[in-house]
Amino acid sequence: MRKNIQMHSLATLCLLFVISCADSNANAAHKAEASEAGKSEAASSGHGVEKSLGSLTVAGRDFEVLLLGELVSGREGAIEVEPRGGVGEGTPALYIWLEDAAGTQLSAPARGSRAGDRLHFHVTPRAGGEAPNRVVLRVRGDGVDERGDLLLDGGV
């Protein structure tokens, strides 16, 4: 009888241990899934986490500029520009490019494609050169040709 009680107690302890470990593993798996879901949601654009560089006014129009992910020398990066009031038929042609601190152009000018209420731009910083310091926004059309810029660290 005493052996039966000991065996029963041992079996109960083993079962509690297995349940405890399974619960701990499930909790860890749940945390990992939640972390991955957060990362994929932030990078749903395929470019990375969105960072506001600030807003600026060019040619009497207000724009919010967002960097998607990071800009890496020699690799395509993405920037989005959101005109106040959205993108519509009255939105002039917008171009962006990257410059270093001295004002040297580090990427080819890019014209944005419509992405909802924003314009989406792809720029590639020149490989092996200086690190980009600022993004330049050019508004062109209807007799207007003006530029403004924002520092990539979010300053003006």
N, CA, C and O atoms as a DFTB+ gen file, in Angstrom:
624 C
 N C O
     1  1       0.818      -1.185       0.000
     2  2       0.000       0.000       0.000
     3  2       0.871       1.263       0.000
     4  3       0.614       2.222      -0.727
     5  1       1.914       1.225       0.846
     6  2       2.814       2.366       0.945
     7  2       3.495       2.630      -0.407
     8  3       3.691       3.783      -0.790
     9  1       3.861       1.541      -1.136
    10  2       4.485       1.707      -2.451
    11  2       3.496       2.322      -3.440
    12  3       3.887       3.137      -4.276
    13  1       2.248       1.951      -3.358
    14  2       1.238       2.534      -4.246
    15  2       1.103       4.037      -4.027
    16  3       0.977       4.804      -4.981
    17  1       1.131       4.450      -2.756
    18  2       1.022       5.878      -2.431
    19  2       2.251       6.617      -2.961
    20  3       2.133       7.702      -3.531
    21  1       3.430       6.023      -2.769
    22  2       4.651       6.647      -3.249
    23  2       4.643       6.739      -4.784
    24  3       5.029       7.764      -5.347
    25  1       4.208       5.683      -5.448
    26  2       4.152       5.682      -6.899
    27  2       3.138       6.717      -7.395
    28  3       3.386       7.429      -8.367
    29  1       1.998       6.786      -6.713
    30  2       0.972       7.752      -7.075
    31  2       1.500       9.181      -6.885
    32  3       1.278      10.043      -7.736
    33  1       2.200       9.430      -5.769
    34  2       2.771      10.751      -5.496
    35  2       3.832      11.104      -6.540
    36  3       3.888      12.237      -7.019
    37  1       4.657      10.145      -6.882
    38  2       5.703      10.361      -7.876
    39  2       5.079      10.649      -9.252
    40  3       5.531      11.537      -9.974
    41  1       4.063       9.904      -9.590
    42  2       3.388      10.117     -10.867
    43  2       2.729      11.493     -10.902
    44  3       2.763      12.166     -11.933
    45  1       2.132      11.918      -9.794
    46  2       1.506      13.236      -9.715
    47  2       2.551      14.334      -9.870
    48  3       2.318      15.311     -10.583
    49  1       3.695      14.189      -9.213
    50  2       4.769      15.176      -9.331
    51  2       5.283      15.264     -10.769
    52  3       5.504      16.356     -11.292
    53  1       5.468      14.109     -11.396
    54  2       5.928      14.095     -12.791
    55  2       4.915      14.789     -13.692
    56  3       5.300      15.576     -14.557
    57  1       3.636      14.514     -13.506
    58  2       2.599      15.129     -14.310
    59  2       2.580      16.646     -14.117
    60  3       2.456      17.391     -15.090
    61  1       2.702      17.107     -12.870
    62  2       2.738      18.546     -12.603
    63  2       3.962      19.197     -13.249
    64  3       3.875      20.313     -13.760
    65  1       5.085      18.510     -13.227
    66  2       6.297      19.033     -13.845
    67  2       6.113      19.175     -15.357
    68  3       6.476      20.200     -15.934
    69  1       5.551      18.152     -15.993
    70  2       5.329      18.179     -17.435
    71  2       4.371      19.306     -17.810
    72  3       4.608      20.031     -18.776
    73  1       3.296      19.451     -17.048
    74  2       2.321      20.512     -17.315
    75  2       2.980      21.883     -17.143
    76  3       2.760      22.786     -17.950
    77  1       3.779      22.034     -16.102
    78  2       4.464      23.293     -15.840
    79  2       5.408      23.650     -16.991
    80  3       5.442      24.796     -17.440
    81  1       6.166      22.673     -17.460
    82  2       7.100      22.920     -18.564
    83  2       6.338      23.255     -19.845
    84  3       6.731      24.160     -20.580
    85  1       5.276      22.548     -20.111
    86  2       4.488      22.792     -21.322
    87  2       3.895      24.192     -21.290
    88  3       3.890      24.885     -22.307
    89  1       3.394      24.614     -20.133
    90  2       2.812      25.938     -19.996
    91  2       3.883      27.008     -20.192
    92  3       3.638      28.024     -20.842
    93  1       5.072      26.777     -19.629
    94  2       6.173      27.715     -19.770
    95  2       6.599      27.828     -21.233
    96  3       6.845      28.932     -21.719
    97  1       6.688      26.694     -21.943
    98  2       7.061      26.701     -23.359
    99  2       5.999      27.399     -24.205
   100  3       6.325      28.137     -25.134
   101  1       4.738      27.165     -23.883
   102  2       3.648      27.813     -24.627
   103  2       3.699      29.323     -24.422
   104  3       3.482      30.090     -25.360
   105  1       3.989      29.746     -23.186
   106  2       4.085      31.169     -22.895
   107  2       5.248      31.793     -23.668
   108  3       5.103      32.882     -24.223
   109  1       6.388      31.123     -23.711
   110  2       7.538      31.628     -24.455
   111  2       7.222      31.693     -25.948
   112  3       7.581      32.659     -26.620
   113  1       6.553      30.670     -26.461
   114  2       6.190      30.653     -27.881
   115  2       5.231      31.793     -28.195
   116  3       5.345      32.434     -29.239
   117  1       4.278      32.048     -27.286
   118  2       3.323      33.132     -27.480
   119  2       4.045      34.479     -27.512
   120  3       3.743      35.328     -28.351
   121  1       5.007      34.674     -26.592
   122  2       5.771      35.920     -26.571
   123  2       6.568      36.093     -27.851
   124  3       6.643      37.200     -28.383
   125  1       7.159      35.028     -28.352
   126  2       7.936      35.097     -29.592
   127  2       7.029      35.443     -30.772
   128  3       7.401      36.252     -31.621
   129  1       5.835      34.834     -30.832
   130  2       4.893      35.141     -31.905
   131  2       4.462      36.602     -31.857
   132  3       4.376      37.261     -32.893
   133  1       4.191      37.110     -30.659
   134  2       3.764      38.500     -30.504
   135  2       4.876      39.451     -30.940
   136  3       4.619      40.471     -31.579
   137  1       6.105      39.108     -30.590
   138  2       7.238      39.942     -30.991
   139  2       7.394      39.967     -32.509
   140  3       7.598      41.031     -33.095
   141  1       7.300      38.807     -33.145
   142  2       7.415      38.728     -34.602
   143  2       6.269      39.459     -35.289
   144  3       6.467      40.105     -36.318
   145  1       5.070      39.359     -34.720
   146  2       3.916      40.051     -35.303
   147  2       4.130      41.555     -35.251
   148  3       3.800      42.260     -36.204
   149  1       4.682      42.057     -34.142
   150  2       4.967      43.485     -34.021
   151  2       5.986      43.935     -35.044
   152  3       5.846      45.001     -35.643
   153  1       7.018      43.120     -35.245
   154  2       8.051      43.464     -36.223
   155  2       7.481      43.465     -37.626
   156  3       7.757      44.370     -38.413
   157  1       6.682      42.447     -37.942
   158  2       6.164      42.380     -39.303
   159  2       5.143      43.485     -39.550
   160  3       5.041      43.991     -40.667
   161  1       4.392      43.860     -38.534
   162  2       3.434      44.959     -38.706
   163  2       4.171      46.263     -38.960
   164  3       3.773      47.052     -39.817
   165  1       5.265      46.493     -38.203
   166  2       6.038      47.715     -38.379
   167  2       6.716      47.742     -39.738
   168  3       6.938      48.814     -40.300
   169  1       7.043      46.587     -40.261
   170  2       7.746      46.519     -41.540
   171  2       6.829      46.065     -42.667
   172  3       7.296      45.532     -43.674
   173  1       5.525      46.273     -42.502
   174  2       4.568      45.774     -43.492
   175  2       4.797      46.391     -44.867
   176  3       4.388      45.822     -45.879
   177  1       5.444      47.542     -44.907
   178  2       5.732      48.158     -46.199
   179  2       6.836      47.412     -46.927
   180  3       7.039      47.620     -48.123
   181  1       7.547      46.550     -46.226
   182  2       8.659      45.834     -46.819
   183  2       9.958      46.608     -46.716
   184  3      11.008      46.105     -47.116
   185  1       9.908      47.817     -46.191
   186  2      11.108      48.641     -46.091
   187  2      11.617      48.770     -44.671
   188  3      12.798      49.057     -44.475
   189  1      10.779      48.573     -43.684
   190  2      11.216      48.712     -42.297
   191  2      10.333      49.673     -41.529
   192  3       9.279      50.103     -41.998
   193  1      10.791      49.989     -40.353
   194  2      10.027      50.815     -39.427
   195  2       9.958      52.260     -39.937
   196  3      10.943      52.821     -40.415
   197  1       8.775      52.830     -39.819
   198  2       8.517      54.196     -40.270
   199  2       9.015      55.196     -39.227
   200  3       8.736      55.055     -38.037
   201  1       9.765      56.221     -39.692
   202  2      10.290      57.259     -38.806
   203  2       9.968      58.616     -39.411
   204  3      10.311      58.878     -40.564
   205  1       9.320      59.473     -38.652
   206  2       9.004      60.814     -39.142
   207  2      10.269      61.660     -39.159
   208  3      10.985      61.739     -38.162
   209  1      10.538      62.289     -40.293
   210  2      11.658      63.220     -40.395
   211  2      11.201      64.643     -40.115
   212  3      12.020      65.546     -39.945
   213  1       9.887      64.837     -40.068
   214  2       9.341      66.150     -39.782
   215  2       8.487      66.651     -40.928
   216  3       8.174      65.915     -41.864
   217  1       8.115      67.921     -40.834
   218  2       7.291      68.520     -41.887
   219  2       7.993      69.765     -42.405
   220  3       8.811      70.378     -41.720
   221  1       7.647      70.115     -43.633
   222  2       8.201      71.322     -44.227
   223  2       7.196      71.907     -45.196
   224  3       6.278      71.229     -45.658
   225  1       7.390      73.185     -45.493
   226  2       6.541      73.898     -46.443
   227  2       7.393      74.283     -47.643
   228  3       8.422      74.944     -47.502
   229  1       6.955      73.864     -48.819
   230  2       7.645      74.187     -50.063
   231  2       6.583      74.673     -51.050
   232  3       5.547      74.033     -51.228
   233  1       6.852      75.800     -51.683
   234  2       5.930      76.386     -52.662
   235  2       4.535      76.590     -52.075
   236  3       3.531      76.400     -52.761
   237  1       4.482      76.977     -50.803
   238  2       3.210      77.246     -50.149
   239  2       2.408      76.003     -49.773
   240  3       1.255      76.117     -49.357
   241  1       3.001      74.825     -49.915
   242  2       2.315      73.571     -49.569
   243  2       3.042      72.889     -48.420
   244  3       4.268      72.940     -48.322
   245  1       2.257      72.246     -47.545
   246  2       2.816      71.558     -46.385
   247  2       2.955      70.068     -46.668
   248  3       2.070      69.446     -47.256
   249  1       4.092      69.505     -46.235
   250  2       4.391      68.092     -46.451
   251  2       4.947      67.465     -45.173
   252  3       5.725      68.087     -44.449
   253  1       4.541      66.243     -44.913
   254  2       5.122      65.409     -43.852
   255  2       6.025      64.403     -44.558
   256  3       5.613      63.779     -45.536
   257  1       7.265      64.239     -44.063
   258  2       8.231      63.346     -44.700
   259  2       8.569      62.214     -43.749
   260  3       8.890      62.440     -42.583
   261  1       8.493      60.980     -44.266
   262  2       8.725      59.782     -43.457
   263  2       9.800      58.915     -44.099
   264  3       9.790      58.683     -45.307
   265  1      10.724      58.443     -43.276
   266  2      11.747      57.501     -43.723
   267  2      11.262      56.106     -43.350
   268  3      10.845      55.878     -42.215
   269  1      11.313      55.174     -44.296
   270  2      10.899      53.799     -44.042
   271  2      12.155      52.942     -43.940
   272  3      12.866      52.758     -44.927
   273  1      12.423      52.427     -42.767
   274  2      13.621      51.622     -42.563
   275  2      14.851      52.506     -42.459
   276  3      14.775      53.636     -41.977
   277  1      15.993      51.983     -42.916
   278  2      17.251      52.713     -42.845
   279  2      17.804      52.936     -44.247
   280  3      17.536      52.162     -45.166
   281  1      18.572      53.997     -44.392
   282  2      19.259      54.248     -45.654
   283  2      20.658      53.668     -45.550
   284  3      21.424      54.023     -44.655
   285  1      20.985      52.771     -46.473
   286  2      22.273      52.097     -46.481
   287  2      22.956      52.382     -47.810
   288  3      22.344      52.272     -48.873
   289  1      24.215      52.744     -47.739
   290  2      24.996      53.056     -48.932
   291  2      24.914      51.923     -49.956
   292  3      25.175      50.763     -49.637
   293  1      24.546      52.279     -51.196
   294  2      24.478      51.298     -52.270
   295  2      23.224      50.450     -52.309
   296  3      23.087      49.597     -53.185
   297  1      22.298      50.666     -51.372
   298  2      21.056      49.889     -51.335
   299  2      19.849      50.810     -51.432
   300  3      19.852      51.931     -50.924
   301  1      18.829      50.310     -52.092
   302  2      17.609      51.088     -52.255
   303  2      16.927      51.296     -50.904
   304  3      16.776      50.364     -50.114
   305  1      16.522      52.530     -50.662
   306  2      15.768      52.875     -49.467
   307  2      14.451      53.518     -49.867
   308  3      14.221      53.799     -51.043
   309  1      13.592      53.750     -48.893
   310  2      12.275      54.309     -49.206
   311  2      11.942      55.491     -48.309
   312  3      12.248      55.509     -47.116
   313  1      11.310      56.468     -48.921
   314  2      10.832      57.662     -48.229
   315  2       9.417      57.918     -48.728
   316  3       9.122      57.748     -49.911
   317  1       8.549      58.328     -47.814
   318  2       7.195      58.698     -48.207
   319  2       6.947      60.152     -47.847
   320  3       7.415      60.643     -46.820
   321  1       6.207      60.829     -48.704
   322  2       5.843      62.231     -48.503
   323  2       4.330      62.311     -48.512
   324  3       3.664      61.831     -49.429
   325  1       3.806      62.932     -47.465
   326  2       2.357      63.086     -47.359
   327  2       2.002      64.567     -47.445
   328  3       2.232      65.322     -46.501
   329  1       1.438      64.983     -48.589
   330  2       1.002      66.373     -48.700
   331  2      -0.214      66.616     -47.798
   332  3      -1.092      65.759     -47.694
   333  1      -0.264      67.779     -47.150
   334  2      -1.449      68.099     -46.345
   335  2      -2.644      68.106     -47.277
   336  3      -2.623      68.768     -48.314
   337  1      -3.677      67.378     -46.915
   338  2      -4.860      67.262     -47.759
   339  2      -4.801      66.054     -48.677
   340  3      -5.743      65.805     -49.429
   341  1      -3.705      65.295     -48.627
   342  2      -3.602      64.084     -49.424
   343  2      -3.105      64.341     -50.840
   344  3      -2.756      65.461     -51.212
   345  1      -3.087      63.279     -51.603
   346  2      -2.625      63.322     -52.985
   347  2      -3.846      63.383     -53.884
   348  3      -4.760      62.569     -53.755
   349  1      -3.861      64.332     -54.779
   350  2      -4.996      64.462     -55.689
   351  2      -4.539      65.008     -57.025
   352  3      -3.342      65.101     -57.294
   353  1      -5.496      65.369     -57.858
   354  2      -5.163      65.882     -59.185
   355  2      -4.398      67.196     -59.121
   356  3      -3.634      67.510     -60.033
   357  1      -4.593      67.963     -58.063
   358  2      -3.900      69.245     -57.933
   359  2      -2.505      69.127     -57.346
   360  3      -1.819      70.137     -57.193
   361  1      -2.069      67.918     -57.012
   362  2      -0.740      67.739     -56.429
   363  2       0.317      67.922     -57.520
   364  3       0.288      67.229     -58.537
   365  1       1.252      68.858     -57.306
   366  2       2.294      69.072     -58.320
   367  2       3.280      67.900     -58.337
   368  3       3.252      67.038     -57.460
   369  1       4.139      67.885     -59.334
   370  2       5.181      66.861     -59.414
   371  2       6.152      67.052     -58.251
   372  3       6.637      68.158     -58.016
   373  1       6.429      65.980     -57.534
   374  2       7.367      66.014     -56.421
   375  2       8.542      65.100     -56.729
   376  3       8.367      63.996     -57.244
   377  1       9.734      65.570     -56.409
   378  2      10.950      64.789     -56.576
   379  2      11.734      64.850     -55.270
   380  3      11.672      65.850     -54.555
   381  1      12.462      63.798     -54.959
   382  2      13.357      63.835     -53.806
   383  2      14.708      63.274     -54.211
   384  3      14.829      62.524     -55.180
   385  1      15.722      63.657     -53.444
   386  2      17.048      63.063     -53.548
   387  2      17.751      63.260     -52.216
   388  3      17.265      63.981     -51.344
   389  1      18.884      62.620     -52.070
   390  2      19.664      62.685     -50.833
   391  2      20.912      63.521     -51.060
   392  3      21.488      63.515     -52.148
   393  1      21.327      64.245     -50.016
   394  2      22.561      65.026     -50.057
   395  2      23.372      64.770     -48.800
   396  3      22.831      64.358     -47.773
   397  1      24.698      65.023     -48.887
   398  2      25.537      64.953     -47.691
   399  2      25.511      66.320     -47.012
   400  3      24.799      67.218     -47.460
   401  1      26.277      66.486     -45.939
   402  2      26.260      67.728     -45.165
   403  2      26.752      68.919     -45.978
   404  3      26.366      70.055     -45.703
   405  1      27.603      68.675     -46.979
   406  2      28.130      69.759     -47.812
   407  2      27.179      70.128     -48.951
   408  3      27.434      71.091     -49.674
   409  1      26.105      69.388     -49.119
   410  2      25.137      69.675     -50.182
   411  2      25.399      68.928     -51.472
   412  3      24.789      69.229     -52.497
   413  1      26.306      67.949     -51.437
   414  2      26.577      67.146     -52.624
   415  2      25.487      66.107     -52.790
   416  3      25.143      65.405     -51.839
   417  1      24.948      66.005     -53.976
   418  2      23.872      65.052     -54.259
   419  2      24.415      63.625     -54.186
   420  3      25.415      63.305     -54.831
   421  1      23.752      62.762     -53.396
   422  2      24.208      61.384     -53.197
   423  2      23.291      60.342     -53.813
   424  3      23.580      59.147     -53.749
   425  1      22.202      60.774     -54.402
   426  2      21.300      59.834     -55.074
   427  2      20.674      60.542     -56.263
   428  3      20.635      61.770     -56.327
   429  1      20.192      59.756     -57.189
   430  2      19.479      60.327     -58.334
   431  2      18.133      60.871     -57.856
   432  3      17.541      60.325     -56.925
   433  1      17.650      61.935     -58.482
   434  2      16.305      62.404     -58.140
   435  2      15.278      61.312     -58.445
   436  3      15.389      60.603     -59.445
   437  1      14.292      61.191     -57.582
   438  2      13.249      60.179     -57.764
   439  2      11.889      60.857     -57.731
   440  3      11.654      61.775     -56.945
   441  1      11.006      60.393     -58.593
   442  2       9.628      60.880     -58.597
   443  2       8.780      59.833     -57.900
   444  3       8.926      58.636     -58.151
   445  1       7.891      60.283     -57.023
   446  2       7.104      59.353     -56.220
   447  2       5.937      58.732     -56.955
   448  3       5.404      59.293     -57.912
   449  1       5.555      57.559     -56.482
   450  2       4.350      56.907     -56.985
   451  2       3.289      56.984     -55.884
   452  3       3.608      56.946     -54.696
   453  1       2.051      57.091     -56.290
   454  2       0.959      57.253     -55.331
   455  2       0.776      55.995     -54.498
   456  3       0.749      54.879     -55.017
   457  1       0.650      56.205     -53.187
   458  2       0.388      55.133     -52.229
   459  2      -0.628      55.664     -51.223
   460  3      -0.259      56.113     -50.138
   461  1      -1.901      55.612     -51.586
   462  2      -2.948      56.167     -50.731
   463  2      -2.861      57.685     -50.717
   464  3      -2.878      58.323     -51.770
   465  1      -2.766      58.267     -49.514
   466  2      -2.649      59.718     -49.375
   467  2      -1.197      60.180     -49.359
   468  3      -0.914      61.327     -49.012
   469  1      -0.286      59.305     -49.728
   470  2       1.137      59.622     -49.730
   471  2       1.743      59.350     -51.098
   472  3       1.146      58.688     -51.947
   473  1       2.945      59.881     -51.286
   474  2       3.758      59.528     -52.445
   475  2       4.944      58.717     -51.929
   476  3       5.591      59.099     -50.954
   477  1       5.218      57.608     -52.584
   478  2       6.258      56.665     -52.179
   479  2       7.445      56.807     -53.127
   480  3       7.287      56.732     -54.345
   481  1       8.636      57.013     -52.558
   482  2       9.858      57.232     -53.338
   483  2      10.894      56.161     -53.007
   484  3      10.999      55.727     -51.859
   485  1      11.649      55.742     -54.001
   486  2      12.803      54.862     -53.790
   487  2      14.061      55.645     -54.146
   488  3      14.158      56.219     -55.231
   489  1      15.014      55.664     -53.234
   490  2      16.294      56.334     -53.457
   491  2      17.418      55.376     -53.074
   492  3      17.270      54.561     -52.163
   493  1      18.538      55.482     -53.779
   494  2      19.697      54.641     -53.487
   495  2      20.901      55.538     -53.233
   496  3      21.439      56.139     -54.164
   497  1      21.330      55.630     -51.961
   498  2      22.525      56.422     -51.680
   499  2      23.736      55.834     -52.408
   500  3      23.908      54.616     -52.450
   501  1      24.560      56.689     -52.972
   502  2      25.756      56.273     -53.706
   503  2      26.624      55.372     -52.827
   504  3      26.887      55.683     -51.665
   505  1      27.057      54.266     -53.395
   506  2      27.891      53.309     -52.670
   507  2      29.277      53.891     -52.413
   508  3      29.862      54.544     -53.277
   509  1      29.792      53.642     -51.209
   510  2      31.161      54.007     -50.872
   511  2      31.404      55.479     -50.638
   512  3      32.549      55.876     -50.421
   513  1      30.388      56.294     -50.674
   514  2      30.572      57.735     -50.492
   515  2      30.234      58.182     -49.080
   516  3      30.125      57.378     -48.154
   517  1      30.074      59.482     -48.946
   518  2      29.658      60.061     -47.680
   519  2      28.269      59.554     -47.305
   520  3      27.483      59.163     -48.168
   521  1      27.983      59.568     -46.020
   522  2      26.654      59.166     -45.552
   523  2      25.665      60.291     -45.860
   524  3      26.003      61.466     -45.720
   525  1      24.453      59.941     -46.278
   526  2      23.437      60.975     -46.517
   527  2      23.148      61.742     -45.230
   528  3      23.119      61.167     -44.143
   529  1      22.938      63.031     -45.370
   530  2      22.668      63.897     -44.228
   531  2      21.262      64.475     -44.272
   532  3      20.650      64.738     -43.237
   533  1      20.756      64.668     -45.498
   534  2      19.434      65.294     -45.634
   535  2      18.711      64.774     -46.873
   536  3      19.317      64.272     -47.820
   537  1      17.385      64.919     -46.822
   538  2      16.550      64.620     -47.985
   539  2      16.043      65.960     -48.525
   540  3      15.609      66.825     -47.765
   541  1      16.107      66.112     -49.836
   542  2      15.656      67.343     -50.491
   543  2      14.346      67.031     -51.209
   544  3      14.245      66.036     -51.927
   545  1      13.348      67.884     -51.011
   546  2      12.053      67.757     -51.676
   547  2      11.926      68.907     -52.673
   548  3      12.067      70.074     -52.307
   549  1      11.662      68.572     -53.922
   550  2      11.491      69.573     -54.974
   551  2      10.050      69.532     -55.470
   552  3       9.534      68.473     -55.828
   553  1       9.413      70.690     -55.487
   554  2       8.054      70.838     -56.010
   555  2       8.191      71.538     -57.354
   556  3       8.766      72.622     -57.451
   557  1       7.645      70.890     -58.402
   558  2       7.828      71.443     -59.740
   559  2       6.528      71.330     -60.537
   560  3       5.901      70.271     -60.579
   561  1       6.140      72.422     -61.157
   562  2       4.956      72.421     -62.007
   563  2       4.187      73.718     -61.897
   564  3       4.292      74.425     -60.895
   565  1       3.409      74.035     -62.931
   566  2       2.598      75.261     -62.962
   567  2       3.442      76.500     -62.684
   568  3       3.021      77.386     -61.941
   569  1       4.636      76.564     -63.281
   570  2       5.496      77.727     -63.105
   571  2       6.237      77.761     -61.781
   572  3       6.917      78.744     -61.486
   573  1       6.123      76.719     -60.981
   574  2       6.785      76.650     -59.676
   575  2       7.942      75.662     -59.752
   576  3       7.815      74.591     -60.346
   577  1       9.069      76.026     -59.150
   578  2      10.214      75.118     -59.032
   579  2      10.954      75.509     -57.749
   580  3      11.876      76.324     -57.772
   581  1      10.529      74.908     -56.626
   582  2      11.101      75.259     -55.323
   583  2      11.534      74.005     -54.592
   584  3      11.025      72.910     -54.831
   585  1      12.499      74.198     -53.683
   586  2      13.056      73.078     -52.922
   587  2      13.057      73.394     -51.430
   588  3      13.116      74.549     -51.008
   589  1      12.990      72.333     -50.667
   590  2      13.142      72.403     -49.215
   591  2      13.857      71.135     -48.783
   592  3      13.911      70.165     -49.540
   593  1      14.410      71.131     -47.569
   594  2      15.095      69.921     -47.126
   595  2      14.900      69.688     -45.639
   596  3      14.595      70.605     -44.877
   597  1      15.085      68.440     -45.250
   598  2      15.019      68.006     -43.852
   599  2      16.225      67.133     -43.558
   600  3      16.648      66.339     -44.399
   601  1      16.773      67.282     -42.367
   602  2      17.863      66.406     -41.952
   603  2      17.324      65.003     -41.708
   604  3      16.193      64.844     -41.250
   605  1      18.112      64.001     -42.004
   606  2      17.682      62.610     -41.833
   607  2      17.564      62.210     -40.369
   608  3      16.955      61.188     -40.054
   609  1      18.149      63.014     -39.462
   610  2      17.994      62.710     -38.038
   611  2      16.737      63.330     -37.453
   612  3      16.516      63.277     -36.243
   613  1      15.896      63.931     -38.330
   614  2      14.620      64.483     -37.890
   615  2      14.680      65.962     -37.599
   616  3      13.661      66.540     -37.222
   617  1      15.833      66.611     -37.755
   618  2      15.957      68.045     -37.521
   619  2      15.756      68.821     -38.810
   620  3      15.582      68.240     -39.882
   621  1      15.783      70.134     -38.691
   622  2      15.620      70.988     -39.886
   623  2      16.940      71.634     -40.214
   624  3      17.034      72.391     -41.180
